[in-house]
mmCIF file of C-alpha atoms in Angstrom:
data_model
loop_
_atom_site.group_PDB
_atom_site.id
_atom_site.type_symbol
_atom_site.label_atom_id
_atom_site.label_comp_id
_atom_site.label_asym_id
_atom_site.label_seq_id
_atom_site.Cartn_x
_atom_site.Cartn_y
_atom_site.Cartn_z
ATOM 1 C CA UNK A 11 0.000 0.000 0.000
ATOM 2 C CA UNK A 12 0.834 3.727 0.126
ATOM 3 C CA UNK A 13 1.989 4.040 -3.454
ATOM 4 C CA UNK A 14 2.559 7.393 -5.105
ATOM 5 C CA UNK A 15 3.047 7.709 -8.835
ATOM 6 C CA UNK A 16 4.344 10.548 -10.949
ATOM 7 C CA UNK A 17 3.844 11.216 -14.613
ATOM 8 C CA UNK A 18 5.803 11.699 -16.711
ATOM 9 C CA UNK A 19 8.984 10.157 -15.365
ATOM 10 C CA UNK A 20 11.072 12.139 -17.782
ATOM 11 C CA UNK A 21 10.324 15.142 -19.979
ATOM 12 C CA UNK A 22 12.366 17.233 -22.357
ATOM 13 C CA UNK A 23 10.940 20.500 -23.578
ATOM 14 C CA UNK A 24 11.930 23.664 -25.356
ATOM 15 C CA UNK A 25 12.560 26.873 -23.501
ATOM 16 C CA UNK A 26 9.385 28.917 -23.116
ATOM 17 C CA UNK A 27 6.967 26.015 -23.026
ATOM 18 C CA UNK A 28 4.943 24.885 -20.029
ATOM 19 C CA UNK A 29 5.202 21.437 -18.529
ATOM 20 C CA UNK A 30 2.692 19.696 -16.280
ATOM 21 C CA UNK A 31 3.729 16.995 -13.823
ATOM 22 C CA UNK A 32 1.148 14.813 -12.144
ATOM 23 C CA UNK A 33 1.390 13.246 -8.711
ATOM 24 C CA UNK A 34 -1.138 10.586 -7.762
ATOM 25 C CA UNK A 35 -1.743 8.608 -4.603
ATOM 26 C CA UNK A 36 -2.843 5.236 -5.909
ATOM 27 C CA UNK A 37 -4.283 3.509 -2.874
ATOM 28 C CA UNK A 38 -4.957 6.164 -0.290
ATOM 29 C CA UNK A 39 -6.441 9.602 0.040
ATOM 30 C CA UNK A 40 -3.853 12.323 0.280
ATOM 31 C CA UNK A 41 -5.128 15.459 1.918
ATOM 32 C CA UNK A 42 -1.682 16.999 1.666
ATOM 33 C CA UNK A 43 0.929 16.697 -1.036
ATOM 34 C CA UNK A 44 4.391 18.165 -1.134
ATOM 35 C CA UNK A 45 6.547 19.170 -4.088
ATOM 36 C CA UNK A 46 10.327 19.015 -3.882
ATOM 37 C CA UNK A 47 13.047 20.003 -6.290
ATOM 38 C CA UNK A 48 16.445 18.385 -6.397
ATOM 39 C CA UNK A 49 19.309 19.786 -8.448
ATOM 40 C CA UNK A 50 22.131 17.416 -9.428
ATOM 41 C CA UNK A 51 24.138 16.207 -6.461
ATOM 42 C CA UNK A 52 22.120 18.332 -4.080
ATOM 43 C CA UNK A 53 19.507 17.704 -1.447
ATOM 44 C CA UNK A 54 15.754 17.830 -1.762
ATOM 45 C CA UNK A 55 14.325 21.276 -1.254
ATOM 46 C CA UNK A 56 10.659 21.730 -0.464
ATOM 47 C CA UNK A 57 8.974 23.986 -2.976
ATOM 48 C CA UNK A 58 5.405 23.992 -1.766
ATOM 49 C CA UNK A 59 2.771 22.231 0.275
ATOM 50 C CA UNK A 60 -0.638 21.702 -1.220
ATOM 51 C CA UNK A 61 -3.821 20.813 0.587
ATOM 52 C CA UNK A 62 -6.761 19.393 -1.255
ATOM 53 C CA UNK A 63 -9.206 22.083 -2.241
ATOM 54 C CA UNK A 64 -7.127 25.041 -1.127
ATOM 55 C CA UNK A 65 -4.249 27.146 -2.367
ATOM 56 C CA UNK A 66 -0.735 25.844 -2.066
ATOM 57 C CA UNK A 67 1.708 27.254 0.446
ATOM 58 C CA UNK A 68 4.990 28.119 -1.203
ATOM 59 C CA UNK A 69 8.397 28.182 0.416
ATOM 60 C CA UNK A 70 10.374 31.376 0.447
ATOM 61 C CA UNK A 71 12.011 32.063 -2.865
ATOM 62 C CA UNK A 72 9.697 29.872 -4.929
ATOM 63 C CA UNK A 73 7.735 31.807 -7.537
ATOM 64 C CA UNK A 74 4.033 31.077 -7.309
ATOM 65 C CA UNK A 75 3.328 32.237 -10.829
ATOM 66 C CA UNK A 76 6.048 30.084 -12.283
ATOM 67 C CA UNK A 77 5.274 26.889 -10.415
ATOM 68 C CA UNK A 78 1.520 26.460 -10.460
ATOM 69 C CA UNK A 79 0.192 23.805 -8.122
ATOM 70 C CA UNK A 80 -3.293 22.382 -8.220
ATOM 71 C CA UNK A 81 -4.632 19.826 -5.756
ATOM 72 C CA UNK A 82 -8.150 19.364 -6.991
ATOM 73 C CA UNK A 83 -8.817 15.912 -5.605
ATOM 74 C CA UNK A 84 -7.688 13.682 -2.772
ATOM 75 C CA UNK A 85 -5.586 11.601 -5.121
ATOM 76 C CA UNK A 86 -4.113 14.074 -7.569
ATOM 77 C CA UNK A 87 -1.871 17.102 -7.416
ATOM 78 C CA UNK A 88 -0.281 18.760 -10.429
ATOM 79 C CA UNK A 89 2.748 20.983 -10.757
ATOM 80 C CA UNK A 90 2.951 23.138 -13.867
ATOM 81 C CA UNK A 91 6.244 24.767 -14.700
ATOM 82 C CA UNK A 92 5.233 27.749 -16.790
ATOM 83 C CA UNK A 93 7.494 29.238 -19.435
ATOM 84 C CA UNK A 94 10.231 26.835 -18.518
ATOM 85 C CA UNK A 95 13.862 27.855 -18.915
ATOM 86 C CA UNK A 96 17.067 25.806 -18.769
ATOM 87 C CA UNK A 97 17.605 26.773 -15.126
ATOM 88 C CA UNK A 98 14.350 24.981 -14.290
ATOM 89 C CA UNK A 99 15.907 21.703 -15.360
ATOM 90 C CA UNK A 100 15.828 19.551 -12.261
ATOM 91 C CA UNK A 101 14.446 16.433 -10.629
ATOM 92 C CA UNK A 102 10.972 17.102 -9.232
ATOM 93 C CA UNK A 103 9.672 14.771 -6.534
ATOM 94 C CA UNK A 104 6.271 14.757 -4.939
ATOM 95 C CA UNK A 105 5.185 13.166 -1.702
ATOM 96 C CA UNK A 106 1.778 12.585 -0.215
ATOM 97 C CA UNK A 107 0.466 12.439 3.299
ATOM 98 C CA UNK A 108 -2.410 10.151 4.071
ATOM 99 C CA UNK A 109 -5.466 11.659 5.696
ATOM 100 C CA UNK A 110 -4.984 11.544 9.475
ATOM 101 C CA UNK A 111 -1.348 10.444 9.336
ATOM 102 C CA UNK A 112 0.779 13.479 10.084
ATOM 103 C CA UNK A 113 4.051 11.696 10.568
ATOM 104 C CA UNK A 114 4.756 10.009 7.305
ATOM 105 C CA UNK A 115 5.103 11.063 3.690
ATOM 106 C CA UNK A 116 5.135 8.653 0.779
ATOM 107 C CA UNK A 117 7.337 9.694 -2.096
ATOM 108 C CA UNK A 118 6.766 9.416 -5.803
ATOM 109 C CA UNK A 119 9.494 8.171 -8.144
ATOM 110 C CA UNK A 120 10.309 11.657 -9.396
ATOM 111 C CA UNK A 121 10.188 13.466 -12.736
ATOM 112 C CA UNK A 122 13.329 14.537 -14.504
ATOM 113 C CA UNK A 123 12.764 17.778 -16.407
ATOM 114 C CA UNK A 124 15.225 18.946 -19.013
ATOM 115 C CA UNK A 125 14.629 22.308 -20.643
ATOM 116 C CA UNK A 126 16.594 22.910 -23.827
ATOM 117 C CA UNK B 14 14.217 26.377 12.758
ATOM 118 C CA UNK B 15 15.127 22.854 11.877
ATOM 119 C CA UNK B 16 18.453 21.762 10.500
ATOM 120 C CA UNK B 17 20.011 18.452 9.520
ATOM 121 C CA UNK B 18 23.735 18.105 8.980
ATOM 122 C CA UNK B 19 25.378 15.252 7.161
ATOM 123 C CA UNK B 20 29.015 16.183 7.310
ATOM 124 C CA UNK B 21 30.197 13.316 5.137
ATOM 125 C CA UNK B 22 29.688 14.300 1.517
ATOM 126 C CA UNK B 23 31.131 11.146 0.012
ATOM 127 C CA UNK B 24 32.330 7.848 1.431
ATOM 128 C CA UNK B 25 33.950 4.940 -0.367
ATOM 129 C CA UNK B 26 34.534 1.581 1.248
ATOM 130 C CA UNK B 27 35.515 -1.813 -0.019
ATOM 131 C CA UNK B 28 32.786 -4.411 -0.190
ATOM 132 C CA UNK B 29 32.137 -6.264 3.073
ATOM 133 C CA UNK B 30 33.449 -3.450 5.200
ATOM 134 C CA UNK B 31 31.196 -1.776 7.731
ATOM 135 C CA UNK B 32 30.345 1.881 7.220
ATOM 136 C CA UNK B 33 28.641 4.486 9.394
ATOM 137 C CA UNK B 34 26.838 7.518 8.024
ATOM 138 C CA UNK B 35 26.561 10.422 10.418
ATOM 139 C CA UNK B 36 23.546 12.654 10.969
ATOM 140 C CA UNK B 37 23.267 15.535 13.412
ATOM 141 C CA UNK B 38 20.096 17.534 13.783
ATOM 142 C CA UNK B 39 18.786 20.695 15.376
ATOM 143 C CA UNK B 40 15.223 21.395 16.398
ATOM 144 C CA UNK B 41 13.313 23.303 19.032
ATOM 145 C CA UNK B 42 10.433 20.849 18.984
ATOM 146 C CA UNK B 43 10.087 18.665 22.045
ATOM 147 C CA UNK B 44 8.836 15.809 19.932
ATOM 148 C CA UNK B 45 9.968 15.090 16.430
ATOM 149 C CA UNK B 46 10.641 12.350 13.914
ATOM 150 C CA UNK B 47 13.863 11.354 12.250
ATOM 151 C CA UNK B 48 14.142 9.507 8.964
ATOM 152 C CA UNK B 49 16.692 7.880 6.725
ATOM 153 C CA UNK B 50 16.130 7.511 2.992
ATOM 154 C CA UNK B 51 18.182 5.830 0.295
ATOM 155 C CA UNK B 52 18.318 7.313 -3.186
ATOM 156 C CA UNK B 53 19.812 4.928 -5.758
ATOM 157 C CA UNK B 54 20.878 6.187 -9.202
ATOM 158 C CA UNK B 55 17.321 5.748 -10.460
ATOM 159 C CA UNK B 56 16.366 8.696 -8.267
ATOM 160 C CA UNK B 57 13.491 7.176 -6.369
ATOM 161 C CA UNK B 58 13.607 7.752 -2.615
ATOM 162 C CA UNK B 59 13.514 4.535 -0.628
ATOM 163 C CA UNK B 60 12.268 4.836 2.942
ATOM 164 C CA UNK B 61 14.545 3.074 5.441
ATOM 165 C CA UNK B 62 13.435 4.072 8.918
ATOM 166 C CA UNK B 63 11.402 6.498 10.988
ATOM 167 C CA UNK B 64 12.279 7.143 14.610
ATOM 168 C CA UNK B 65 10.157 8.979 17.187
ATOM 169 C CA UNK B 66 12.133 11.249 19.499
ATOM 170 C CA UNK B 67 10.656 9.482 22.515
ATOM 171 C CA UNK B 68 12.084 6.171 21.452
ATOM 172 C CA UNK B 69 15.834 6.090 21.983
ATOM 173 C CA UNK B 70 16.262 2.402 21.482
ATOM 174 C CA UNK B 71 18.647 1.483 18.771
ATOM 175 C CA UNK B 72 17.245 -0.503 15.920
ATOM 176 C CA UNK B 73 18.617 -3.260 13.756
ATOM 177 C CA UNK B 74 17.164 -4.452 10.485
ATOM 178 C CA UNK B 75 19.296 -7.034 8.768
ATOM 179 C CA UNK B 76 22.597 -5.405 7.869
ATOM 180 C CA UNK B 77 21.272 -1.960 8.803
ATOM 181 C CA UNK B 78 21.366 -0.463 12.263
ATOM 182 C CA UNK B 79 20.618 2.956 13.656
ATOM 183 C CA UNK B 80 22.039 4.655 16.727
ATOM 184 C CA UNK B 81 19.850 7.443 18.118
ATOM 185 C CA UNK B 82 21.592 9.592 20.719
ATOM 186 C CA UNK B 83 19.303 12.358 21.907
ATOM 187 C CA UNK B 84 21.996 13.798 24.164
ATOM 188 C CA UNK B 85 24.171 14.571 21.151
ATOM 189 C CA UNK B 86 21.307 15.120 18.684
ATOM 190 C CA UNK B 87 22.612 12.416 16.420
ATOM 191 C CA UNK B 88 20.974 9.642 14.456
ATOM 192 C CA UNK B 89 23.721 7.621 12.812
ATOM 193 C CA UNK B 90 23.228 4.807 10.342
ATOM 194 C CA UNK B 91 25.524 1.801 10.054
ATOM 195 C CA UNK B 92 25.660 -0.711 7.248
ATOM 196 C CA UNK B 93 27.369 -3.937 8.196
ATOM 197 C CA UNK B 94 29.126 -6.098 5.620
ATOM 198 C CA UNK B 95 28.461 -3.606 2.857
ATOM 199 C CA UNK B 96 27.463 -4.743 -0.617
ATOM 200 C CA UNK B 97 27.707 -3.099 -4.011
ATOM 201 C CA UNK B 98 23.918 -2.674 -4.034
ATOM 202 C CA UNK B 99 24.280 -0.356 -1.057
ATOM 203 C CA UNK B 100 25.878 2.240 -3.307
ATOM 204 C CA UNK B 101 23.536 5.226 -3.283
ATOM 205 C CA UNK B 102 22.997 8.635 -1.763
ATOM 206 C CA UNK B 103 21.616 8.466 1.746
ATOM 207 C CA UNK B 104 19.571 11.268 3.249
ATOM 208 C CA UNK B 105 18.770 11.923 6.871
ATOM 209 C CA UNK B 106 15.626 13.982 7.485
ATOM 210 C CA UNK B 107 13.751 15.596 10.359
ATOM 211 C CA UNK B 108 10.117 16.480 10.923
ATOM 212 C CA UNK B 109 8.432 18.168 13.854
ATOM 213 C CA UNK B 110 5.341 16.482 15.213
ATOM 214 C CA UNK B 111 3.221 19.539 15.758
ATOM 215 C CA UNK B 112 0.116 19.772 13.654
ATOM 216 C CA UNK B 113 0.781 22.217 10.852
ATOM 217 C CA UNK B 114 4.514 21.598 10.977
ATOM 218 C CA UNK B 115 4.764 18.925 8.393
ATOM 219 C CA UNK B 116 7.894 20.035 6.638
ATOM 220 C CA UNK B 117 10.535 17.404 6.145
ATOM 221 C CA UNK B 118 13.964 18.952 6.426
ATOM 222 C CA UNK B 119 16.604 16.962 4.586
ATOM 223 C CA UNK B 120 20.304 16.853 5.117
ATOM 224 C CA UNK B 121 22.609 17.351 2.157
ATOM 225 C CA UNK B 122 23.095 13.632 1.744
ATOM 226 C CA UNK B 123 26.050 11.269 1.815
ATOM 227 C CA UNK B 124 27.079 9.566 -1.404
ATOM 228 C CA UNK B 125 28.182 6.046 -0.542
ATOM 229 C CA UNK B 126 30.201 4.018 -2.997
ATOM 230 C CA UNK B 127 30.906 0.379 -2.319
ATOM 231 C CA UNK B 128 33.957 -0.820 -4.209
ATOM 232 C CA UNK B 129 33.777 -4.440 -5.330
#
């Protein structure tokens, strides 16, 4: 149980285009989902926390208008990188917290974004 | 503010040797959770252990063992009889237990290479 999927696993796009990444909890309801970014050989940095049905809370330094997060259902959150540029190339990982379980996050397999 | 320090950036050991990965943390929370994750080259985070701050018992799981020392704010991870498959980046992480404080703070990771 407690499986989180991400789609796509890998995406290459041209500079200026927008890219949507999906994060799904497959066998549980996720009231809260988290989006992390990991640059090569660096740690995971939390970008934002999204709660189902409400606006996401962004970490300091993360542009809300550039990284659009939608958490419209208890099993799906999406991250859209708008007008992507090469510096947005990174590994994006989502995690999900099960309703009522505040102490554990289940991680997705990650999405590798390359912007040309 | 929470902080996790993994002072060892990279470690290389010969197969079958034991290796210890260090983790030191800082938090003002009276209760908190500590985690270790493994990140193989594929990128997916693999959950290894979660430890409640109230539980200072050391834990052993096969070749893995964890030493939680609250007095020194450390949560070290030892791999016994290392194998090539243990090669990965290992992250230590910390989370407060207070409702609303769900952020996972990651250390910078230790890249472990097991030499055959």
